[in-house]
Amino acid sequence: MIQFSEVSLQRGTQFLLEDADLTIFEGQKIGLIGANGAGKSSLFAMIKGELHADTGEVILPGQRRISFMAQEVEETQRSALDYCLDGDDRLRTIEKNIAKSQANGDDHAHASWLGEFENAQGYTAQSRGETLLQGLGFKMADMQRPVSDFSGGWRIRLNLAKALMCPSDVLLLDEPTNHLDLDAVMWLENWLRQYPGTLVLISHDRDFLDGICSHIVHLYQKKLTLYKGNYSDYERQRAEHLAQQQANHEKQVEKRAHLQQYVDRFRFKADKAKQAQSRLRMLEKMEIIGPAHIDSQFEFSIPVAEKTSQLLINLSQADLGYTSDTGVESVQLGNSNFALRDGQRIGLLGPNGAGKSTLIKSIVGEISVLSGEKVTGENLKIGYFSQHQLSALDLEASPLLHIQRLSPKVLESDIRRYLGGFGFVGDDALRAVKGFSGGEKARLALSLIAWTKPNLLVLDEPTNHLDIDMRQALTEALQEFPGSILLVSHDRHLLNSTVDEFYLVADNQIQAFDGDLPAYHAWLQARQASAAQVEKGESNIAKVDKTDRKEERRKAAEMREKLRPLRKQIEKHEKAVQTAQDHLDKISGAMSDSSLYEAEQREKLQGLLNDETKWKKSLAESEEAWFEAQEELEEAEALL
C-alpha cells in the first residue's frame, strides 16, 4: 500500500500539493492525470523516496521492488540487449557471484548461485529481453548495436524496456508513449494490462489509460482525487459534478445546438455527408465527455481557406524516398499512387519505418518526388505540423510577435484574444519562446498553422507534449475543421474522432485500409507472427552465413564512422543540457528556503534569480541545438 496523508509539497513560493490524501492498494493500476506543471513528476519522486513532503506523511511499501522509467538519455557502449537486461539488477548480481565463485573454485557457492540463477529465471532472460525490445520496435539486428548508436527517441525506448525488464512490485511510468509509434503503443498496452503488480502511470493518452487503468487520480488544485474506473469512467464522474454548475450546463447546451444544426443541415448532402457524420459522432459523445473539459483553458477553431480545389494532391506512379549528398537515390515507396481530395479525412497506418513520414514529407514538399508525377491543386494551402516545426520557432520572439509577423495589420487585442484559446493568456502571450516547455511550443506551432487558414492539414504526431485538455480541444477543432486532414498519430482517440478512412503504408506500398484500429491491430499481430516464423525458419536452416555477417559488421562500422561526428555533437549538447538542468535544480533547492525571502537576504535572492535566468537561457539553447543535431542525425541515418 502507498499512502499520502495530509501531504503538502512546496516548490519555491508555490504549493504543488496542500493537505493531499491518497491511498493506493496493491495490484491497482492507477492513471495519474493533471495539467502540465501540476506536480505529477514530483509525486513520482516522492514515491521513489527522492523527494520528501514538507508536511504530512508518505507511507511506502516495505520490502517491495520499485521500477521506474528513467527520463535521461544514457550514453554507453553496451549493446541494446545488455542494456535492457541490466534492468534486472538482481539477476546481474547473481551472474557476478556465479563468475566469482567459479573463479575461486568454490563449488558449493557456485552450485548455490546457479540455483538462485534458475529461481530468477536467468535461463529465459535473454529471450524475454529480446521480446521486450521487439515489442517496442527494435529489430533482431538491433540487439547487439551499442546504445550510443541510437537516436534520443530510441534510447528512451531502451529506458522503457529496462524498466519493464526489472521484476517489480510497483512500476512507475512517466509518459511512456511519448516516443512510441502506434504499433508499440498497442503492444505496451497489452503488456501492462497483464502486469501483476501495482502500476502508477502518467499519460495524456486517453485510450491508453482506458485500456489499462482500474483507477484514475486527478491532481487538481493541489489535491489528489481518486476515481474508480478507467479514464472514460473518470470523465463521466467528473462531468456529473461539473454539469451541476448552471453556467457550464448552458454552455454545453449551446454547443450541442450548434452541432445539431450543422448535422440537420448537411447530413443528407453528398459533398458534406462525411463532415456531418464527424459532428454527429462528436454530438453522441458530448453528453458523456464534454462537461469534463468544459473548464479547460483551451478552446479554438481552425478556419479554412476561402478557396479550395477538388483535387488537392495527386501522386501518380511516383517513387518516394531520399537523395544523398552524392546523388544516390534511396526509394522507400515505389510506384506510388495516392490522391487527396477536398473534404477527405485520412489517417495513415503502418509499421515503424515503413514510409509514413516519407509520404508526408513528399506531400508537403520537404523532399522531392524521385520520379513519377506529383500534381497539386491550384488553390492548395497546406498547414503542416511536425516536431521539426517546433525547432523553427523564433526563440527570442513571443507568441504575439509570431502572429504579428504573419499579419502586421491585425489589432493586438484581436491577436491576444485568439492566442488565449491556445492557452496563452495575459502575459504568456508576451513571453519569449526560449522559456517555453515542449507543450507550449507545440500549442504555439498549432496556433500559427490555424492562423494561416489552410484547406489541407497535414499533422505528424501533433499530440506529443500536449496534455489531455489540449488534446481534447484539438480533437474538437479538427472535428469542426471543414477542410481535408492527413494525420499520423499514436493517439487512437484522436484518430477515431477525426478521420473517416485509413490508408496503410507497408511493404513499399500505399493502399486503402478497409478496417478500423482494432482490425489494424489484428493485421499487425498476424504480420509479426508471420515474420517471427520466417526468422525462426531461416535460423534453423543456417544461422546466417559468416561471410554475410562479416560484411554486415563492416557496413555497420562504416556507418558508425560516418555518423560519429554528429553523435559527438549530440553528446556535447546532452552534457550541456544536463549541466544547465543540474544548476537549475540546485537553484530551485536554494530558493525553497523560506528565510531567503527576508529583507537582509535580498542580494542573495537577486543573485539566485540572475543565475536562474542565465541557466534557463543556456538550457533552452542547448536543448534547441540538441534537437537540430538529432534531426540531422536521423536524416543521415535514413539516407544510409
XYZ file of C-alpha atoms in Angstrom:
640
model
C 0.000 0.000 0.000
C 1.161 3.548 -0.829
C -0.440 6.225 1.329
C -0.316 10.032 1.242
C -1.670 11.536 4.466
C -2.239 15.323 4.599
C 0.799 15.815 2.383
C 1.951 19.294 1.382
C 4.782 19.902 -1.082
C 6.138 23.345 -1.860
C 8.442 24.473 -4.656
C 9.715 27.998 -4.131
C 6.674 30.025 -3.139
C 4.225 27.683 -4.900
C 2.423 24.695 -3.394
C 2.122 21.653 -5.666
C 0.235 19.654 -3.020
C -1.599 21.012 0.013
C -3.028 18.649 2.663
C -3.495 15.975 -0.008
C -4.677 12.439 0.823
C -4.440 9.307 -1.325
C -4.299 5.553 -0.768
C -3.098 3.176 -3.496
C -3.690 -0.513 -2.796
C -1.579 -3.399 -4.018
C -2.368 -4.518 -7.561
C -4.219 -1.367 -8.577
C -3.428 0.222 -11.940
C -3.510 3.970 -11.403
C -3.590 6.619 -14.121
C -2.209 9.892 -12.770
C -3.531 12.899 -14.697
C -3.327 16.661 -14.335
C -2.213 19.750 -16.206
C 1.430 20.153 -17.212
C 3.356 21.575 -14.257
C 0.755 20.479 -11.697
C 3.284 18.255 -9.895
C 2.801 14.729 -11.287
C 6.545 14.057 -11.655
C 7.140 15.399 -8.129
C 4.595 12.886 -6.820
C 6.582 10.135 -8.570
C 9.765 11.403 -6.922
C 8.048 11.136 -3.523
C 7.044 7.515 -4.179
C 10.640 6.745 -5.190
C 11.884 8.372 -1.996
C 13.830 11.047 -3.848
C 11.625 13.878 -2.583
C 10.147 14.392 0.865
C 6.921 16.070 1.903
C 7.136 19.460 3.599
C 4.303 18.430 5.888
C 2.271 15.262 6.244
C 3.406 11.695 5.691
C 4.075 9.414 2.720
C 3.923 5.734 3.701
C 5.705 3.475 1.212
C 5.522 -0.318 0.966
C 8.302 -2.186 2.740
C 10.320 -4.918 1.010
C 8.868 -4.025 -2.381
C 10.844 -3.516 -5.566
C 10.032 -0.252 -7.312
C 10.869 0.019 -11.001
C 10.674 3.265 -12.943
C 11.424 4.540 -16.397
C 14.435 6.865 -16.474
C 13.920 10.079 -18.450
C 17.566 10.875 -19.102
C 19.274 9.583 -22.249
C 22.224 7.464 -21.168
C 25.420 7.283 -23.227
C 27.022 3.836 -23.187
C 28.711 1.353 -25.489
C 26.752 -1.567 -24.023
C 24.591 -3.400 -26.521
C 20.852 -2.694 -26.618
C 20.089 -6.181 -25.302
C 22.605 -5.972 -22.443
C 21.285 -2.535 -21.523
C 17.763 -3.950 -21.346
C 18.892 -6.928 -19.241
C 20.656 -4.537 -16.842
C 17.163 -3.616 -15.675
C 17.132 -6.864 -13.669
C 19.848 -5.796 -11.242
C 19.226 -8.841 -9.030
C 19.980 -11.162 -11.957
C 23.137 -9.196 -12.784
C 24.300 -9.591 -9.154
C 23.712 -13.345 -9.325
C 25.699 -13.578 -12.574
C 28.638 -11.770 -10.956
C 28.556 -14.128 -7.967
C 28.450 -17.166 -10.261
C 31.555 -15.927 -12.069
C 33.284 -15.082 -8.765
C 32.575 -18.467 -7.160
C 33.718 -20.251 -10.312
C 36.960 -18.251 -10.407
C 37.583 -19.071 -6.722
C 36.907 -22.758 -7.283
C 34.129 -22.690 -4.663
C 31.878 -25.487 -5.946
C 29.372 -25.184 -3.099
C 28.830 -21.445 -3.627
C 28.786 -21.976 -7.399
C 26.014 -24.556 -7.136
C 24.063 -22.319 -4.748
C 24.262 -19.321 -7.064
C 23.237 -21.461 -10.046
C 20.094 -22.335 -8.104
C 19.475 -18.635 -7.496
C 20.021 -18.027 -11.196
C 17.304 -20.536 -12.061
C 14.923 -19.060 -9.464
C 15.484 -15.628 -11.009
C 14.501 -17.045 -14.444
C 18.006 -16.379 -15.694
C 17.849 -19.031 -18.401
C 14.983 -17.200 -20.131
C 16.276 -13.671 -19.508
C 17.761 -13.166 -22.970
C 14.632 -14.296 -24.791
C 12.464 -12.120 -22.501
C 14.706 -9.142 -23.192
C 14.526 -9.726 -26.939
C 10.723 -9.972 -26.725
C 10.531 -6.642 -24.882
C 12.789 -4.892 -27.378
C 10.962 -6.326 -30.388
C 7.626 -5.259 -28.909
C 8.963 -1.716 -28.634
C 10.006 -1.662 -32.282
C 13.598 -2.926 -32.277
C 14.694 -5.493 -34.851
C 16.839 -8.544 -34.131
C 19.674 -6.818 -35.985
C 19.490 -4.028 -33.365
C 20.083 -6.292 -30.357
C 23.875 -6.088 -30.439
C 24.129 -2.457 -31.564
C 25.600 -0.156 -28.897
C 23.194 2.201 -27.152
C 25.238 5.149 -28.434
C 24.206 4.212 -31.990
C 20.541 5.031 -31.320
C 18.847 8.435 -31.533
C 17.340 10.092 -28.461
C 13.821 8.771 -29.020
C 15.058 5.197 -29.405
C 17.192 5.487 -26.274
C 14.061 6.455 -24.349
C 12.503 3.238 -25.664
C 15.533 1.378 -24.279
C 14.937 3.013 -20.890
C 11.350 1.789 -21.046
C 12.477 -1.753 -21.911
C 14.939 -1.634 -18.998
C 12.149 -0.636 -16.588
C 9.886 -3.435 -17.839
C 12.732 -5.960 -17.554
C 13.041 -5.335 -13.816
C 10.921 -7.767 -11.739
C 8.938 -5.283 -9.660
C 6.060 -4.925 -7.243
C 5.498 -1.258 -8.111
C 6.018 0.147 -11.619
C 6.159 3.909 -12.249
C 5.896 5.096 -15.851
C 6.054 8.781 -16.811
C 4.682 9.417 -20.327
C 5.872 6.038 -21.716
C 4.093 6.523 -25.074
C 5.692 9.879 -25.953
C 8.374 8.383 -28.195
C 6.407 5.356 -29.410
C 4.526 4.799 -32.630
C 1.026 3.329 -32.743
C 2.292 -0.264 -33.075
C 4.476 -0.029 -29.975
C 1.702 1.713 -28.002
C -0.665 -1.176 -28.709
C 1.981 -3.717 -27.674
C 2.794 -1.832 -24.459
C -0.883 -1.580 -23.543
C -1.239 -5.372 -23.755
C 1.930 -5.885 -21.692
C 0.831 -3.504 -18.925
C -2.646 -4.987 -18.824
C -1.052 -8.293 -17.774
C 1.409 -6.732 -15.299
C 0.649 -8.302 -11.890
C 1.981 -5.532 -9.629
C 0.908 -2.002 -8.729
C 1.141 0.390 -11.667
C 1.179 4.183 -11.459
C 1.110 5.719 -14.915
C 1.374 9.328 -16.078
C -0.132 9.687 -19.532
C -2.147 12.107 -21.650
C -3.316 9.328 -23.996
C -6.934 8.672 -23.032
C -7.356 5.423 -24.991
C -4.139 4.093 -23.425
C -5.479 4.957 -19.957
C -8.846 3.408 -20.849
C -7.226 0.127 -21.844
C -5.139 -0.284 -18.673
C -6.315 1.619 -15.607
C -8.542 0.440 -12.769
C -8.460 3.882 -11.124
C -7.684 7.488 -12.079
C -6.037 10.006 -9.744
C -6.634 13.625 -10.738
C -4.077 16.133 -9.439
C -6.121 19.323 -9.475
C -5.955 22.461 -7.363
C -3.228 20.914 -5.157
C -5.432 17.942 -4.212
C -5.411 14.253 -5.189
C -8.856 12.908 -6.081
C -9.307 9.173 -6.710
C -11.896 7.978 -9.241
C -12.812 4.318 -9.668
C -12.624 3.002 -13.228
C -10.702 3.992 -16.342
C -10.403 7.407 -17.961
C -13.850 7.355 -19.562
C -15.346 6.476 -16.169
C -13.451 9.394 -14.626
C -14.833 11.737 -17.280
C -18.396 10.636 -16.605
C -17.995 11.057 -12.849
C -16.359 14.459 -13.135
C -18.889 15.514 -15.750
C -21.718 14.784 -13.319
C -20.122 17.162 -10.853
C -19.418 19.919 -13.352
C -22.786 19.597 -15.021
C -24.368 20.812 -11.772
C -22.938 24.245 -12.429
C -25.570 26.198 -14.339
C -23.158 28.263 -16.421
C -21.377 25.151 -17.645
C -24.662 23.473 -18.421
C -25.818 26.400 -20.561
C -22.535 26.448 -22.446
C -22.841 22.750 -23.219
C -26.433 23.107 -24.443
C -25.413 25.940 -26.736
C -22.581 23.883 -28.223
C -24.837 20.857 -28.762
C -27.388 23.034 -30.534
C -24.685 24.379 -32.858
C -23.524 20.879 -33.768
C -27.067 19.592 -34.219
C -27.860 22.491 -36.537
C -24.908 21.563 -38.754
C -25.873 17.874 -38.775
C -29.505 18.634 -39.635
C -28.446 20.948 -42.428
C -25.813 18.843 -44.168
C -26.216 15.154 -43.255
C -28.132 14.375 -46.471
C -25.880 16.382 -48.814
C -23.360 14.114 -50.532
C -20.485 16.604 -50.518
C -20.892 17.313 -46.793
C -22.011 13.914 -45.524
C -18.674 12.850 -44.031
C -18.224 16.141 -42.194
C -21.781 15.912 -40.860
C -21.097 12.356 -39.666
C -17.970 13.568 -37.828
C -20.051 16.139 -35.988
C -22.742 13.560 -35.305
C -20.144 11.311 -33.646
C -18.963 14.256 -31.588
C -22.551 15.054 -30.620
C -23.141 11.473 -29.477
C -20.036 11.539 -27.275
C -20.552 15.047 -25.998
C -23.120 14.176 -23.377
C -20.608 11.835 -21.770
C -17.276 13.572 -22.195
C -17.953 17.221 -22.933
C -18.549 18.620 -19.448
C -15.359 17.013 -18.090
C -13.376 19.500 -20.152
C -15.790 22.416 -20.013
C -13.492 24.281 -17.603
C -10.462 23.839 -19.874
C -8.464 26.961 -20.732
C -8.211 25.776 -24.346
C -10.916 26.494 -26.900
C -10.116 27.329 -30.501
C -11.148 26.639 -34.078
C -9.181 26.214 -37.291
C -10.603 28.371 -40.094
C -10.370 27.103 -43.659
C -9.110 28.888 -46.784
C -11.753 30.796 -48.732
C -10.853 28.981 -51.953
C -10.055 25.329 -52.467
C -9.618 22.746 -55.226
C -11.497 19.489 -55.659
C -8.208 17.629 -56.147
C -5.635 18.840 -53.633
C -2.781 16.334 -54.130
C -2.247 13.559 -56.639
C 0.757 11.224 -56.763
C 0.873 9.033 -59.843
C 3.405 6.196 -60.285
C 5.726 8.157 -58.008
C 8.915 6.897 -56.404
C 9.256 8.442 -52.939
C 12.453 8.499 -50.939
C 15.683 10.400 -50.403
C 18.664 11.561 -52.403
C 22.042 11.540 -50.678
C 24.607 14.324 -50.938
C 26.417 12.210 -53.529
C 23.272 11.962 -55.661
C 22.413 8.351 -54.794
C 18.655 7.783 -54.657
C 17.067 5.580 -51.998
C 13.457 4.632 -52.867
C 11.258 3.811 -49.874
C 7.847 3.806 -51.580
C 7.965 2.759 -55.223
C 5.422 3.341 -57.991
C 3.054 5.016 -55.533
C -0.459 6.241 -56.318
C -2.173 8.442 -53.761
C -4.782 11.203 -54.084
C -6.228 13.600 -51.539
C -9.477 15.405 -52.385
C -11.325 18.259 -50.759
C -13.087 17.122 -47.585
C -11.202 13.825 -47.189
C -10.001 12.982 -43.675
C -7.349 10.266 -43.815
C -5.365 8.541 -41.069
C -2.079 6.900 -42.047
C -1.266 3.497 -40.525
C 1.795 1.337 -40.938
C 4.751 -0.224 -39.105
C 7.572 1.952 -37.873
C 9.965 2.857 -40.696
C 7.545 1.774 -43.437
C 7.451 5.236 -45.015
C 4.654 7.295 -43.428
C 6.994 10.240 -42.825
C 8.413 9.867 -46.330
C 4.903 10.160 -47.802
C 4.101 13.202 -45.672
C 7.368 14.980 -46.495
C 6.789 14.315 -50.204
C 3.281 15.781 -49.990
C 4.313 18.974 -48.166
C 7.375 19.421 -50.372
C 10.112 18.857 -47.785
C 11.573 16.249 -50.139
C 11.124 15.966 -53.893
C 9.443 13.096 -55.706
C 12.257 10.966 -57.183
C 10.252 10.006 -60.265
C 6.672 9.882 -61.482
C 4.166 12.693 -61.205
C 3.006 14.947 -58.383
C 0.116 17.309 -59.132
C -1.179 19.891 -56.649
C -4.458 21.788 -56.763
C -4.415 25.407 -57.878
C -5.756 26.607 -54.534
C -3.904 24.134 -52.294
C -2.906 25.672 -48.956
C -1.200 23.269 -46.546
C -0.973 23.624 -42.776
C 1.839 21.281 -41.759
C 2.679 20.212 -38.213
C 5.618 18.041 -37.190
C 8.113 18.069 -34.342
C 10.512 19.774 -36.769
C 8.190 22.809 -36.776
C 8.943 23.380 -33.100
C 12.622 23.986 -33.856
C 11.671 26.563 -36.487
C 10.097 28.875 -33.902
C 11.994 32.089 -33.121
C 13.256 31.574 -29.574
C 13.570 35.297 -28.923
C 10.067 36.186 -30.146
C 6.782 35.971 -28.265
C 3.583 34.255 -29.498
C 2.167 37.715 -30.179
C 5.150 38.688 -32.324
C 4.977 35.414 -34.275
C 1.397 36.243 -35.305
C 2.164 39.914 -35.949
C 4.855 38.897 -38.423
C 2.235 36.917 -40.347
C -0.400 39.684 -40.183
C 1.133 43.096 -39.334
C -2.143 44.998 -39.727
C -4.251 42.933 -37.312
C -5.055 44.598 -33.974
C -3.014 43.389 -30.995
C -6.197 42.885 -28.975
C -7.585 40.508 -31.632
C -4.346 38.508 -31.703
C -4.255 38.233 -27.916
C -7.873 37.063 -27.870
C -7.001 34.428 -30.482
C -3.900 33.228 -28.593
C -5.972 32.941 -25.416
C -7.794 29.997 -26.973
C -4.455 28.168 -27.180
C -3.670 28.866 -23.523
C -1.506 31.978 -23.979
C -3.434 34.218 -21.623
C -2.275 37.619 -20.357
C 1.491 37.975 -20.127
C 2.007 34.450 -21.529
C 1.363 35.922 -24.984
C 4.354 38.226 -24.464
C 6.863 35.671 -23.132
C 9.844 34.698 -25.289
C 9.620 31.183 -26.790
C 13.034 30.268 -25.362
C 11.422 29.793 -21.954
C 8.619 27.556 -23.265
C 8.095 23.885 -22.477
C 7.620 21.343 -25.257
C 3.852 21.526 -24.795
C 3.799 25.317 -25.049
C 5.875 25.218 -28.234
C 3.504 22.638 -29.732
C 0.498 24.833 -28.877
C 2.155 27.850 -30.484
C 3.002 25.884 -33.640
C -0.630 24.748 -33.888
C -1.863 28.318 -33.405
C 0.365 29.523 -36.262
C -0.979 26.795 -38.561
C -4.585 27.659 -37.706
C -3.925 31.367 -38.302
C -2.894 30.734 -41.934
C -6.334 29.265 -42.821
C -5.239 26.094 -44.654
C -7.521 23.823 -46.661
C -5.332 20.761 -46.006
C -3.989 19.920 -42.558
C -1.019 17.522 -42.571
C -0.328 16.516 -38.972
C 2.545 14.249 -37.929
C 2.170 13.258 -34.249
C 0.541 16.558 -33.182
C -0.288 15.391 -29.632
C 3.286 14.859 -28.405
C 3.816 17.056 -25.309
C 0.118 18.078 -25.166
C -1.906 17.442 -22.004
C -5.357 15.862 -22.078
C -7.314 19.128 -22.092
C -5.339 20.469 -25.053
C -5.717 17.132 -26.871
C -9.465 17.334 -26.357
C -9.541 20.907 -27.655
C -7.505 19.860 -30.703
C -9.850 16.928 -31.314
C -12.887 19.211 -31.244
C -11.186 21.773 -33.506
C -10.335 19.064 -36.059
C -13.875 17.735 -35.943
C -15.116 21.243 -36.743
C -12.493 21.855 -39.453
C -14.281 21.793 -42.862
C -11.138 21.153 -44.940
C -9.077 18.000 -45.524
C -6.900 16.171 -43.000
C -3.952 13.793 -43.325
C -2.988 12.507 -39.893
C -0.272 10.302 -38.373
C -0.722 9.746 -34.643
C -0.267 7.175 -31.896
C -3.277 8.743 -30.143
C -6.136 6.390 -31.030
C -8.807 8.694 -29.625
C -7.664 11.460 -31.968
C -7.642 9.076 -34.943
C -11.047 7.598 -34.148
C -12.612 11.015 -33.587
C -11.258 12.963 -36.548
C -10.650 10.748 -39.604
C -13.131 8.925 -41.825
C -10.816 6.485 -43.594
C -7.420 4.851 -43.189
C -4.566 4.209 -45.589
C -1.891 1.589 -44.913
C 1.785 2.269 -45.645
C 3.619 -1.062 -45.636
C 5.824 -3.246 -47.836
C 6.823 -0.285 -50.037
C 3.178 0.399 -50.916
C 0.358 2.828 -50.104
C -3.142 1.378 -50.176
C -6.573 1.973 -48.676
C -7.145 0.002 -45.469
C -10.642 -1.410 -45.190
C -10.963 -1.596 -41.427
C -10.717 0.226 -38.101
C -7.923 0.414 -35.487
C -8.754 -2.963 -33.863
C -8.599 -4.500 -37.365
C -5.214 -2.845 -37.894
C -4.008 -4.262 -34.577
C -5.085 -7.746 -35.684
C -3.322 -7.238 -39.032
C -0.179 -6.142 -37.237
C -0.143 -9.136 -34.890
C -0.576 -11.541 -37.807
C 2.252 -9.818 -39.668
C 4.577 -10.015 -36.659
C 3.758 -13.701 -36.113
C 4.492 -14.436 -39.758
C 7.806 -12.558 -39.606
C 8.788 -14.482 -36.454
C 8.093 -17.786 -38.219
C 10.207 -16.763 -41.197
C 13.036 -15.640 -38.910
C 12.850 -18.869 -36.942
C 12.887 -20.975 -40.116
C 15.869 -19.140 -41.514
C 17.653 -19.592 -38.217
C 17.088 -23.360 -38.319
C 18.379 -23.653 -41.899
C 21.519 -21.650 -41.283
C 22.341 -19.218 -38.505
C 23.415 -16.667 -41.142
C 26.373 -17.081 -43.400
C 29.630 -15.995 -41.708
C 30.692 -14.048 -44.755
C 27.409 -12.127 -44.702
C 27.860 -11.361 -41.024
C 31.372 -10.121 -41.601
C 30.153 -7.868 -44.398
C 27.259 -6.691 -42.219
C 29.684 -5.799 -39.417
C 31.898 -3.968 -41.893
C 28.966 -1.918 -43.179
C 27.774 -1.191 -39.647
C 31.254 0.006 -38.676
C 31.407 2.157 -41.795
C 28.011 3.690 -40.959
C 29.084 4.389 -37.364
C 32.219 6.103 -38.632
C 30.216 8.361 -40.954
C 27.817 9.310 -38.189
C 30.410 9.647 -35.422
C 30.889 13.464 -35.740
C 27.123 14.012 -35.443
C 26.871 11.728 -32.425
C 29.754 13.536 -30.714
C 27.970 16.807 -31.328
C 24.768 15.377 -29.834
C 26.705 14.080 -26.832
C 28.181 17.546 -26.288
C 24.725 19.142 -26.328
C 23.348 16.443 -23.993
C 26.058 17.215 -21.451
C 25.316 20.929 -21.737
C 21.607 20.233 -21.137
C 22.426 18.126 -18.080
C 24.797 20.772 -16.698
C 22.193 23.511 -17.063
C 19.494 21.316 -15.501
C 21.768 20.446 -12.550
C 22.374 24.140 -11.885
C 18.650 24.900 -12.111
C 17.861 22.071 -9.682
C 20.387 23.475 -7.181
C 18.941 26.964 -7.566
C 15.400 25.616 -7.092
C 16.516 23.851 -3.913
C 18.152 27.019 -2.593
C 15.071 29.112 -3.358
C 12.846 26.758 -1.354
C 14.481 28.148 1.809
C 11.842 30.499 3.262
C 14.489 32.641 5.026
C 15.788 33.672 1.600
C 12.808 35.995 1.160
C 13.627 38.133 4.181
C 14.908 41.693 3.618
C 18.531 41.020 4.629
C 18.765 38.196 2.050
C 17.701 40.421 -0.858
C 21.116 40.408 -2.590
C 21.440 36.635 -2.323
C 17.930 36.186 -3.718
C 18.669 38.547 -6.608
C 21.848 36.634 -7.367
C 19.927 33.366 -7.494
C 17.296 34.896 -9.773
C 20.037 36.152 -12.122
C 21.666 32.725 -12.152
C 18.298 31.113 -12.820
C 17.727 33.355 -15.841
C 21.214 32.588 -17.169
C 20.879 28.809 -16.828
C 17.335 28.773 -18.234
C 18.692 30.504 -21.339
C 21.571 28.023 -21.517
C 19.147 25.106 -21.146
C 16.876 26.377 -23.926
C 19.810 26.966 -26.289
C 21.347 23.554 -25.554
C 18.028 21.756 -25.991
C 17.460 23.520 -29.298
C 20.976 22.658 -30.517
C 20.476 19.035 -29.417
C 17.157 18.846 -31.288
C 18.661 20.221 -34.508
C 21.630 17.844 -34.330
C 19.267 14.944 -33.608
C 17.164 15.806 -36.665
C 20.322 15.928 -38.766
C 21.428 12.533 -37.449
C 18.056 10.903 -38.166
C 18.031 12.295 -41.694
C 21.567 10.988 -42.229
C 20.568 7.553 -40.893
C 17.615 7.477 -43.294
C 19.927 8.205 -46.232
C 22.341 5.462 -45.186
